[in-house]
Amino acid sequence: MTRSEKAYNLFKEGYNCCQAVVLSFSDFIEASGGPGEEQLKALCSGFGGGMGRLREVCGTVSGMTILAGFICPAAPEDKAAKASNYALVQSFAARFRSQTGSIICRELLGLSAPPHTGEQAGGEAGACSGSAVRPLVESPVPSERTSEYYRKRPCAELCALAASIVEEYLVENGRT
């Protein structure tokens, strides 16, 4: 199974887009001394829905950005390494954008701009929210993963695309 297929399947299993992309490379990450699958699931959990359903940067692009950190890490004082990392992130984003037209979740889903009505998002606050102010966007409650959901959304295909972009880079650079 290719990493692209794995990312596609992980999304269909219920993982968010960022988790699906990153977890499709969990063996590569662990081999490079990075965290295991459980830590990766937690690390990526808030990036679904364009960062917590804010519909901003697509979670697949966030996943590629996280992977860039494992491919091309940068220490705080190493400007050259930072530049290399940022160049890799920009390259991944450019390749993704050239094939999809955008890196923004709401645009990829064909949604309008987020509503800014002055009211806080609906739904329960949840155990992790504390007294934090919630964003003025749609509900944080994830959509039900039904056959209709999968029929209307390109997310599984976008996960596959993002994984293929990273995999192509690794192959082109002898990193597999």
Short mmCIF file of N, CA and C in Angstrom, two decimals:
data_model
loop_
_atom_site.label_atom_id
_atom_site.label_comp_id
_atom_site.label_asym_id
_atom_site.label_seq_id
_atom_site.Cartn_x
_atom_site.Cartn_y
_atom_site.Cartn_z
N MET A 1 0.85 -1.18 0.00
CA MET A 1 0.00 0.00 0.00
C MET A 1 0.89 1.24 0.00
N THR A 2 0.58 2.18 -0.87
CA THR A 2 1.35 3.42 -0.91
C THR A 2 0.95 4.31 0.27
N ARG A 3 1.78 5.31 0.53
CA ARG A 3 1.43 6.25 1.60
C ARG A 3 0.18 7.04 1.23
N SER A 4 0.01 7.31 -0.03
CA SER A 4 -1.18 8.00 -0.51
C SER A 4 -2.43 7.18 -0.20
N GLU A 5 -2.38 5.89 -0.49
CA GLU A 5 -3.51 5.01 -0.18
C GLU A 5 -3.74 4.92 1.32
N LYS A 6 -2.64 4.87 2.07
CA LYS A 6 -2.76 4.79 3.53
C LYS A 6 -3.43 6.05 4.09
N ALA A 7 -3.02 7.22 3.61
CA ALA A 7 -3.63 8.48 4.06
C ALA A 7 -5.12 8.51 3.72
N TYR A 8 -5.45 8.11 2.52
CA TYR A 8 -6.84 8.04 2.08
C TYR A 8 -7.65 7.15 3.02
N ASN A 9 -7.13 5.96 3.28
CA ASN A 9 -7.83 5.00 4.14
C ASN A 9 -7.94 5.48 5.58
N LEU A 10 -6.87 6.10 6.09
CA LEU A 10 -6.92 6.62 7.46
C LEU A 10 -8.02 7.67 7.61
N PHE A 11 -8.16 8.54 6.62
CA PHE A 11 -9.23 9.53 6.68
C PHE A 11 -10.58 8.83 6.69
N LYS A 12 -10.75 7.83 5.83
CA LYS A 12 -12.02 7.10 5.76
C LYS A 12 -12.30 6.33 7.05
N GLU A 13 -11.25 6.03 7.83
CA GLU A 13 -11.42 5.35 9.12
C GLU A 13 -11.84 6.31 10.22
N GLY A 14 -11.83 7.63 9.94
CA GLY A 14 -12.29 8.60 10.92
C GLY A 14 -11.23 9.56 11.43
N TYR A 15 -9.98 9.38 11.02
CA TYR A 15 -8.94 10.33 11.42
C TYR A 15 -9.18 11.65 10.70
N ASN A 16 -8.75 12.76 11.31
CA ASN A 16 -8.89 14.02 10.60
C ASN A 16 -7.82 14.09 9.50
N CYS A 17 -7.91 15.10 8.67
CA CYS A 17 -7.04 15.20 7.50
C CYS A 17 -5.56 15.30 7.88
N CYS A 18 -5.23 16.07 8.88
CA CYS A 18 -3.84 16.19 9.31
C CYS A 18 -3.33 14.86 9.87
N GLN A 19 -4.12 14.23 10.71
CA GLN A 19 -3.73 12.94 11.27
C GLN A 19 -3.50 11.92 10.17
N ALA A 20 -4.40 11.87 9.19
CA ALA A 20 -4.28 10.89 8.11
C ALA A 20 -2.97 11.06 7.35
N VAL A 21 -2.62 12.29 7.05
CA VAL A 21 -1.38 12.55 6.30
C VAL A 21 -0.16 12.19 7.16
N VAL A 22 -0.11 12.69 8.37
CA VAL A 22 1.06 12.45 9.23
C VAL A 22 1.20 10.97 9.58
N LEU A 23 0.09 10.33 9.94
CA LEU A 23 0.15 8.92 10.32
C LEU A 23 0.55 8.01 9.17
N SER A 24 0.35 8.46 7.95
CA SER A 24 0.78 7.65 6.81
C SER A 24 2.31 7.60 6.71
N PHE A 25 2.98 8.45 7.49
CA PHE A 25 4.44 8.47 7.55
C PHE A 25 4.96 8.13 8.95
N SER A 26 4.14 7.51 9.77
CA SER A 26 4.55 7.26 11.16
C SER A 26 5.81 6.40 11.25
N ASP A 27 5.98 5.46 10.33
CA ASP A 27 7.20 4.64 10.35
C ASP A 27 8.44 5.49 10.04
N PHE A 28 8.32 6.40 9.09
CA PHE A 28 9.42 7.30 8.75
C PHE A 28 9.76 8.19 9.93
N ILE A 29 8.73 8.73 10.59
CA ILE A 29 8.93 9.63 11.73
C ILE A 29 9.61 8.88 12.88
N GLU A 30 9.12 7.69 13.19
CA GLU A 30 9.72 6.91 14.28
C GLU A 30 11.16 6.53 13.95
N ALA A 31 11.44 6.18 12.69
CA ALA A 31 12.80 5.81 12.28
C ALA A 31 13.76 6.99 12.40
N SER A 32 13.22 8.22 12.32
CA SER A 32 14.08 9.40 12.44
C SER A 32 14.15 9.89 13.90
N GLY A 33 13.67 9.06 14.83
CA GLY A 33 13.74 9.41 16.24
C GLY A 33 12.56 10.21 16.76
N GLY A 34 11.53 10.33 15.93
CA GLY A 34 10.35 11.09 16.33
C GLY A 34 9.39 10.27 17.16
N PRO A 35 8.27 10.87 17.54
CA PRO A 35 7.29 10.20 18.39
C PRO A 35 6.56 9.07 17.69
N GLY A 36 5.93 8.22 18.49
CA GLY A 36 5.14 7.11 17.97
C GLY A 36 3.74 7.55 17.56
N GLU A 37 2.97 6.59 17.08
CA GLU A 37 1.65 6.88 16.54
C GLU A 37 0.72 7.56 17.54
N GLU A 38 0.70 7.12 18.78
CA GLU A 38 -0.23 7.72 19.75
C GLU A 38 0.08 9.19 19.97
N GLN A 39 1.36 9.53 20.06
CA GLN A 39 1.74 10.94 20.23
C GLN A 39 1.41 11.74 18.98
N LEU A 40 1.62 11.13 17.81
CA LEU A 40 1.30 11.82 16.56
C LEU A 40 -0.19 12.08 16.44
N LYS A 41 -1.01 11.10 16.83
CA LYS A 41 -2.46 11.30 16.80
C LYS A 41 -2.84 12.50 17.65
N ALA A 42 -2.25 12.57 18.85
CA ALA A 42 -2.56 13.69 19.74
C ALA A 42 -2.04 15.01 19.18
N LEU A 43 -0.81 15.02 18.69
CA LEU A 43 -0.21 16.23 18.12
C LEU A 43 -1.06 16.82 17.01
N CYS A 44 -1.62 15.97 16.18
CA CYS A 44 -2.34 16.40 14.99
C CYS A 44 -3.85 16.57 15.22
N SER A 45 -4.33 16.25 16.40
CA SER A 45 -5.77 16.20 16.62
C SER A 45 -6.49 17.53 16.43
N GLY A 46 -5.85 18.64 16.69
CA GLY A 46 -6.51 19.94 16.56
C GLY A 46 -6.45 20.56 15.18
N PHE A 47 -5.79 19.89 14.24
CA PHE A 47 -5.60 20.49 12.92
C PHE A 47 -6.68 20.11 11.91
N GLY A 48 -7.65 19.29 12.31
CA GLY A 48 -8.73 18.91 11.40
C GLY A 48 -9.65 20.09 11.12
N GLY A 49 -10.30 20.05 9.98
CA GLY A 49 -11.25 21.11 9.63
C GLY A 49 -10.61 22.46 9.44
N GLY A 50 -9.37 22.47 8.98
CA GLY A 50 -8.67 23.75 8.79
C GLY A 50 -8.36 24.41 10.12
N MET A 51 -7.87 23.65 11.06
CA MET A 51 -7.54 24.03 12.44
C MET A 51 -8.82 24.16 13.26
N GLY A 52 -9.20 23.07 13.89
CA GLY A 52 -10.35 23.09 14.78
C GLY A 52 -11.64 23.57 14.15
N ARG A 53 -11.86 23.21 12.89
CA ARG A 53 -13.04 23.63 12.13
C ARG A 53 -13.14 25.13 11.93
N LEU A 54 -12.00 25.80 11.96
CA LEU A 54 -11.98 27.23 11.61
C LEU A 54 -12.02 27.41 10.10
N ARG A 55 -11.75 26.32 9.36
CA ARG A 55 -11.76 26.32 7.90
C ARG A 55 -10.68 27.21 7.32
N GLU A 56 -9.56 27.27 8.01
CA GLU A 56 -8.42 28.05 7.53
C GLU A 56 -7.48 27.14 6.75
N VAL A 57 -6.20 27.07 7.07
CA VAL A 57 -5.26 26.23 6.32
C VAL A 57 -5.72 24.78 6.41
N CYS A 58 -5.83 24.14 5.26
CA CYS A 58 -6.27 22.75 5.17
C CYS A 58 -5.40 21.87 6.07
N GLY A 59 -6.02 20.95 6.78
CA GLY A 59 -5.29 20.04 7.65
C GLY A 59 -4.27 19.20 6.91
N THR A 60 -4.50 18.93 5.63
CA THR A 60 -3.51 18.16 4.87
C THR A 60 -2.22 18.98 4.71
N VAL A 61 -2.38 20.28 4.53
CA VAL A 61 -1.21 21.16 4.40
C VAL A 61 -0.52 21.29 5.75
N SER A 62 -1.29 21.36 6.83
CA SER A 62 -0.70 21.35 8.17
C SER A 62 0.07 20.05 8.38
N GLY A 63 -0.48 18.95 7.91
CA GLY A 63 0.21 17.66 8.01
C GLY A 63 1.53 17.66 7.25
N MET A 64 1.52 18.22 6.04
CA MET A 64 2.77 18.30 5.28
C MET A 64 3.78 19.19 6.01
N THR A 65 3.29 20.24 6.66
CA THR A 65 4.16 21.14 7.40
C THR A 65 4.80 20.42 8.59
N ILE A 66 4.02 19.64 9.30
CA ILE A 66 4.56 18.84 10.40
C ILE A 66 5.60 17.87 9.86
N LEU A 67 5.31 17.22 8.77
CA LEU A 67 6.27 16.28 8.18
C LEU A 67 7.55 16.98 7.74
N ALA A 68 7.44 18.21 7.26
CA ALA A 68 8.63 18.97 6.87
C ALA A 68 9.56 19.15 8.06
N GLY A 69 9.00 19.27 9.25
CA GLY A 69 9.82 19.39 10.45
C GLY A 69 10.63 18.14 10.74
N PHE A 70 10.12 16.98 10.38
CA PHE A 70 10.86 15.74 10.56
C PHE A 70 11.83 15.49 9.41
N ILE A 71 11.49 15.98 8.23
CA ILE A 71 12.35 15.81 7.06
C ILE A 71 13.52 16.77 7.10
N CYS A 72 13.24 17.99 7.49
CA CYS A 72 14.23 19.07 7.45
C CYS A 72 14.12 19.90 8.73
N PRO A 73 14.54 19.32 9.87
CA PRO A 73 14.40 20.03 11.15
C PRO A 73 15.28 21.27 11.23
N ALA A 74 14.87 22.20 12.07
CA ALA A 74 15.61 23.45 12.22
C ALA A 74 15.69 23.84 13.69
N ALA A 75 16.90 24.00 14.17
CA ALA A 75 17.11 24.49 15.54
C ALA A 75 16.86 26.00 15.56
N PRO A 76 16.45 26.55 16.70
CA PRO A 76 16.11 27.98 16.76
C PRO A 76 17.21 28.91 16.28
N GLU A 77 18.46 28.58 16.55
CA GLU A 77 19.56 29.48 16.20
C GLU A 77 20.13 29.24 14.80
N ASP A 78 19.62 28.24 14.09
CA ASP A 78 20.16 27.85 12.79
C ASP A 78 19.34 28.45 11.66
N LYS A 79 19.72 29.67 11.23
CA LYS A 79 18.96 30.38 10.19
C LYS A 79 18.94 29.61 8.87
N ALA A 80 20.04 28.98 8.51
CA ALA A 80 20.09 28.24 7.25
C ALA A 80 19.12 27.05 7.29
N ALA A 81 19.09 26.35 8.41
CA ALA A 81 18.17 25.21 8.55
C ALA A 81 16.72 25.69 8.54
N LYS A 82 16.46 26.82 9.20
CA LYS A 82 15.10 27.38 9.18
C LYS A 82 14.70 27.72 7.75
N ALA A 83 15.61 28.33 7.01
CA ALA A 83 15.33 28.70 5.62
C ALA A 83 15.04 27.45 4.79
N SER A 84 15.79 26.39 5.02
CA SER A 84 15.56 25.13 4.29
C SER A 84 14.21 24.54 4.65
N ASN A 85 13.87 24.56 5.92
CA ASN A 85 12.57 24.05 6.36
C ASN A 85 11.44 24.87 5.75
N TYR A 86 11.55 26.19 5.82
CA TYR A 86 10.50 27.05 5.27
C TYR A 86 10.39 26.86 3.75
N ALA A 87 11.51 26.68 3.08
CA ALA A 87 11.48 26.45 1.63
C ALA A 87 10.75 25.14 1.32
N LEU A 88 10.97 24.13 2.14
CA LEU A 88 10.30 22.85 1.93
C LEU A 88 8.79 23.01 2.16
N VAL A 89 8.40 23.69 3.21
CA VAL A 89 6.98 23.94 3.48
C VAL A 89 6.36 24.70 2.31
N GLN A 90 7.05 25.73 1.83
CA GLN A 90 6.52 26.51 0.71
C GLN A 90 6.41 25.66 -0.56
N SER A 91 7.38 24.78 -0.76
CA SER A 91 7.35 23.89 -1.92
C SER A 91 6.16 22.93 -1.84
N PHE A 92 5.96 22.33 -0.67
CA PHE A 92 4.81 21.43 -0.49
C PHE A 92 3.51 22.19 -0.74
N ALA A 93 3.38 23.38 -0.16
CA ALA A 93 2.16 24.16 -0.32
C ALA A 93 1.94 24.56 -1.78
N ALA A 94 3.01 24.94 -2.47
CA ALA A 94 2.89 25.33 -3.87
C ALA A 94 2.46 24.15 -4.73
N ARG A 95 3.01 22.97 -4.48
CA ARG A 95 2.62 21.78 -5.25
C ARG A 95 1.15 21.45 -4.99
N PHE A 96 0.74 21.55 -3.74
CA PHE A 96 -0.65 21.27 -3.38
C PHE A 96 -1.57 22.29 -4.05
N ARG A 97 -1.24 23.57 -3.92
CA ARG A 97 -2.05 24.64 -4.50
C ARG A 97 -2.13 24.51 -6.02
N SER A 98 -1.04 24.13 -6.66
CA SER A 98 -1.06 24.02 -8.12
C SER A 98 -2.03 22.93 -8.60
N GLN A 99 -2.29 21.94 -7.74
CA GLN A 99 -3.19 20.86 -8.13
C GLN A 99 -4.61 21.05 -7.62
N THR A 100 -4.79 21.94 -6.63
CA THR A 100 -6.12 22.10 -6.05
C THR A 100 -6.68 23.52 -6.18
N GLY A 101 -5.82 24.48 -6.41
CA GLY A 101 -6.24 25.87 -6.51
C GLY A 101 -6.18 26.64 -5.21
N SER A 102 -5.97 25.95 -4.08
CA SER A 102 -5.96 26.63 -2.79
C SER A 102 -5.32 25.73 -1.74
N ILE A 103 -4.95 26.34 -0.61
CA ILE A 103 -4.53 25.58 0.57
C ILE A 103 -5.48 25.87 1.74
N ILE A 104 -6.57 26.57 1.45
CA ILE A 104 -7.53 27.00 2.47
C ILE A 104 -8.72 26.03 2.49
N CYS A 105 -8.98 25.48 3.65
CA CYS A 105 -10.04 24.48 3.84
C CYS A 105 -11.37 24.94 3.25
N ARG A 106 -11.86 26.11 3.65
CA ARG A 106 -13.19 26.55 3.22
C ARG A 106 -13.27 26.69 1.70
N GLU A 107 -12.17 27.09 1.08
CA GLU A 107 -12.16 27.22 -0.38
C GLU A 107 -12.16 25.85 -1.04
N LEU A 108 -11.41 24.92 -0.48
CA LEU A 108 -11.36 23.56 -1.02
C LEU A 108 -12.71 22.86 -0.89
N LEU A 109 -13.46 23.22 0.16
CA LEU A 109 -14.78 22.62 0.37
C LEU A 109 -15.90 23.40 -0.31
N GLY A 110 -15.57 24.54 -0.92
CA GLY A 110 -16.58 25.35 -1.58
C GLY A 110 -17.51 26.05 -0.61
N LEU A 111 -17.00 26.37 0.57
CA LEU A 111 -17.80 27.07 1.59
C LEU A 111 -17.57 28.56 1.47
N SER A 112 -18.52 29.32 1.96
CA SER A 112 -18.34 30.77 1.99
C SER A 112 -17.43 31.12 3.15
N ALA A 113 -17.09 32.37 3.26
CA ALA A 113 -16.26 32.85 4.37
C ALA A 113 -16.97 32.53 5.67
N PRO A 114 -16.21 32.37 6.75
CA PRO A 114 -16.85 32.03 8.03
C PRO A 114 -17.76 33.15 8.51
N PRO A 115 -18.87 32.77 9.14
CA PRO A 115 -19.78 33.80 9.64
C PRO A 115 -19.17 34.53 10.83
N HIS A 116 -19.34 35.82 10.89
CA HIS A 116 -18.88 36.63 12.01
C HIS A 116 -20.09 37.42 12.51
N THR A 117 -20.93 36.73 13.24
CA THR A 117 -22.21 37.32 13.65
C THR A 117 -22.13 38.02 14.98
N GLY A 118 -21.00 37.85 15.69
CA GLY A 118 -20.90 38.42 17.01
C GLY A 118 -21.32 37.45 18.09
N GLU A 119 -21.86 36.29 17.70
CA GLU A 119 -22.23 35.28 18.68
C GLU A 119 -21.18 34.19 18.70
N GLN A 120 -20.98 33.60 19.86
CA GLN A 120 -20.02 32.53 19.96
C GLN A 120 -20.60 31.28 19.31
N ALA A 121 -19.70 30.37 18.91
CA ALA A 121 -20.11 29.12 18.29
C ALA A 121 -20.95 28.31 19.26
N GLY A 122 -21.90 27.56 18.72
CA GLY A 122 -22.78 26.74 19.55
C GLY A 122 -22.11 25.47 20.02
N GLY A 123 -22.85 24.68 20.79
CA GLY A 123 -22.34 23.40 21.27
C GLY A 123 -21.76 23.51 22.66
N GLU A 124 -21.50 22.37 23.24
CA GLU A 124 -20.92 22.30 24.58
C GLU A 124 -19.49 22.79 24.57
N ALA A 125 -19.06 23.39 25.65
CA ALA A 125 -17.71 23.92 25.74
C ALA A 125 -16.67 22.82 25.78
N GLY A 126 -16.95 21.69 26.41
CA GLY A 126 -16.01 20.59 26.45
C GLY A 126 -15.00 20.73 27.56
N ALA A 127 -14.36 19.63 27.89
CA ALA A 127 -13.46 19.57 29.04
C ALA A 127 -12.18 20.38 28.86
N CYS A 128 -11.75 20.58 27.64
CA CYS A 128 -10.45 21.25 27.42
C CYS A 128 -10.60 22.75 27.24
N SER A 129 -11.80 23.27 27.19
CA SER A 129 -11.96 24.68 26.82
C SER A 129 -11.74 25.65 27.96
N GLY A 130 -11.95 25.23 29.19
CA GLY A 130 -11.78 26.15 30.30
C GLY A 130 -12.64 27.38 30.09
N SER A 131 -12.10 28.55 30.37
CA SER A 131 -12.86 29.78 30.20
C SER A 131 -12.42 30.55 28.96
N ALA A 132 -11.72 29.86 28.06
CA ALA A 132 -11.21 30.52 26.86
C ALA A 132 -12.37 31.03 25.99
N VAL A 133 -12.16 32.14 25.33
CA VAL A 133 -13.15 32.68 24.40
C VAL A 133 -13.12 31.81 23.17
N ARG A 134 -14.29 31.43 22.71
CA ARG A 134 -14.37 30.57 21.54
C ARG A 134 -14.48 31.42 20.28
N PRO A 135 -13.99 30.91 19.15
CA PRO A 135 -14.00 31.68 17.91
C PRO A 135 -15.41 31.92 17.39
N LEU A 136 -15.55 32.95 16.59
CA LEU A 136 -16.83 33.30 16.01
C LEU A 136 -16.99 32.60 14.66
N VAL A 137 -17.10 31.29 14.71
CA VAL A 137 -17.24 30.49 13.49
C VAL A 137 -18.25 29.39 13.74
N GLU A 138 -18.26 28.40 12.85
CA GLU A 138 -19.23 27.31 12.99
C GLU A 138 -18.94 26.47 14.24
N SER A 139 -19.86 25.64 14.56
CA SER A 139 -19.77 24.78 15.74
C SER A 139 -18.48 23.95 15.72
N PRO A 140 -17.90 23.72 16.88
CA PRO A 140 -16.72 22.87 16.94
C PRO A 140 -17.04 21.38 16.81
N VAL A 141 -18.32 21.04 16.81
CA VAL A 141 -18.72 19.64 16.73
C VAL A 141 -18.44 19.11 15.32
N PRO A 142 -17.64 18.05 15.22
CA PRO A 142 -17.31 17.53 13.89
C PRO A 142 -18.54 16.94 13.20
N SER A 143 -18.51 16.97 11.90
CA SER A 143 -19.59 16.39 11.10
C SER A 143 -19.61 14.88 11.27
N GLU A 144 -20.80 14.31 11.18
CA GLU A 144 -20.92 12.86 11.20
C GLU A 144 -20.30 12.31 9.91
N ARG A 145 -19.55 11.24 10.05
CA ARG A 145 -18.91 10.62 8.89
C ARG A 145 -19.87 9.60 8.28
N THR A 146 -20.73 10.10 7.43
CA THR A 146 -21.72 9.27 6.73
C THR A 146 -21.30 9.11 5.28
N SER A 147 -22.02 8.26 4.55
CA SER A 147 -21.72 8.10 3.12
C SER A 147 -21.95 9.42 2.40
N GLU A 148 -22.93 10.20 2.82
CA GLU A 148 -23.19 11.52 2.21
C GLU A 148 -22.01 12.47 2.46
N TYR A 149 -21.47 12.44 3.69
CA TYR A 149 -20.30 13.26 4.04
C TYR A 149 -19.15 12.94 3.08
N TYR A 150 -18.84 11.67 2.91
CA TYR A 150 -17.73 11.28 2.06
C TYR A 150 -18.01 11.58 0.59
N ARG A 151 -19.27 11.51 0.18
CA ARG A 151 -19.62 11.80 -1.21
C ARG A 151 -19.43 13.28 -1.53
N LYS A 152 -19.73 14.15 -0.57
CA LYS A 152 -19.68 15.60 -0.81
C LYS A 152 -18.31 16.22 -0.60
N ARG A 153 -17.44 15.57 0.13
CA ARG A 153 -16.18 16.20 0.53
C ARG A 153 -14.99 15.57 -0.18
N PRO A 154 -14.04 16.41 -0.61
CA PRO A 154 -12.84 15.90 -1.28
C PRO A 154 -11.72 15.53 -0.30
N CYS A 155 -12.01 15.50 0.99
CA CYS A 155 -10.96 15.40 2.00
C CYS A 155 -10.10 14.15 1.88
N ALA A 156 -10.71 13.00 1.64
CA ALA A 156 -9.91 11.77 1.53
C ALA A 156 -8.94 11.87 0.35
N GLU A 157 -9.43 12.42 -0.76
CA GLU A 157 -8.56 12.59 -1.93
C GLU A 157 -7.46 13.62 -1.66
N LEU A 158 -7.78 14.66 -0.89
CA LEU A 158 -6.77 15.66 -0.55
C LEU A 158 -5.71 15.07 0.38
N CYS A 159 -6.12 14.18 1.27
CA CYS A 159 -5.15 13.47 2.12
C CYS A 159 -4.20 12.65 1.26
N ALA A 160 -4.77 11.95 0.30
CA ALA A 160 -3.95 11.14 -0.61
C ALA A 160 -2.98 12.02 -1.40
N LEU A 161 -3.46 13.15 -1.89
CA LEU A 161 -2.61 14.08 -2.64
C LEU A 161 -1.46 14.57 -1.77
N ALA A 162 -1.75 15.02 -0.57
CA ALA A 162 -0.71 15.55 0.32
C ALA A 162 0.34 14.48 0.62
N ALA A 163 -0.11 13.27 0.90
CA ALA A 163 0.84 12.17 1.17
C ALA A 163 1.69 11.88 -0.06
N SER A 164 1.09 11.96 -1.25
CA SER A 164 1.87 11.70 -2.46
C SER A 164 2.91 12.79 -2.71
N ILE A 165 2.58 14.03 -2.37
CA ILE A 165 3.54 15.13 -2.53
C ILE A 165 4.75 14.90 -1.64
N VAL A 166 4.52 14.54 -0.39
CA VAL A 166 5.63 14.29 0.54
C VAL A 166 6.41 13.06 0.11
N GLU A 167 5.70 12.01 -0.28
CA GLU A 167 6.39 10.78 -0.71
C GLU A 167 7.24 11.04 -1.95
N GLU A 168 6.72 11.78 -2.89
CA GLU A 168 7.51 12.12 -4.10
C GLU A 168 8.78 12.87 -3.72
N TYR A 169 8.66 13.81 -2.79
CA TYR A 169 9.83 14.55 -2.34
C TYR A 169 10.86 13.59 -1.74
N LEU A 170 10.41 12.70 -0.88
CA LEU A 170 11.34 11.75 -0.23
C LEU A 170 12.03 10.86 -1.26
N VAL A 171 11.27 10.38 -2.24
CA VAL A 171 11.85 9.54 -3.29
C VAL A 171 12.86 10.33 -4.12
N GLU A 172 12.46 11.54 -4.53
CA GLU A 172 13.34 12.39 -5.34
C GLU A 172 14.64 12.71 -4.63
N ASN A 173 14.61 12.72 -3.30
CA ASN A 173 15.79 13.08 -2.50
C ASN A 173 16.43 11.90 -1.77
N GLY A 174 16.09 10.68 -2.23
CA GLY A 174 16.70 9.48 -1.69
C GLY A 174 16.48 9.27 -0.20
N ARG A 175 15.33 9.66 0.30
CA ARG A 175 15.05 9.59 1.75
C ARG A 175 14.09 8.47 2.13
N THR A 176 13.79 7.57 1.22
CA THR A 176 12.84 6.49 1.55
C THR A 176 13.54 5.22 1.97
#
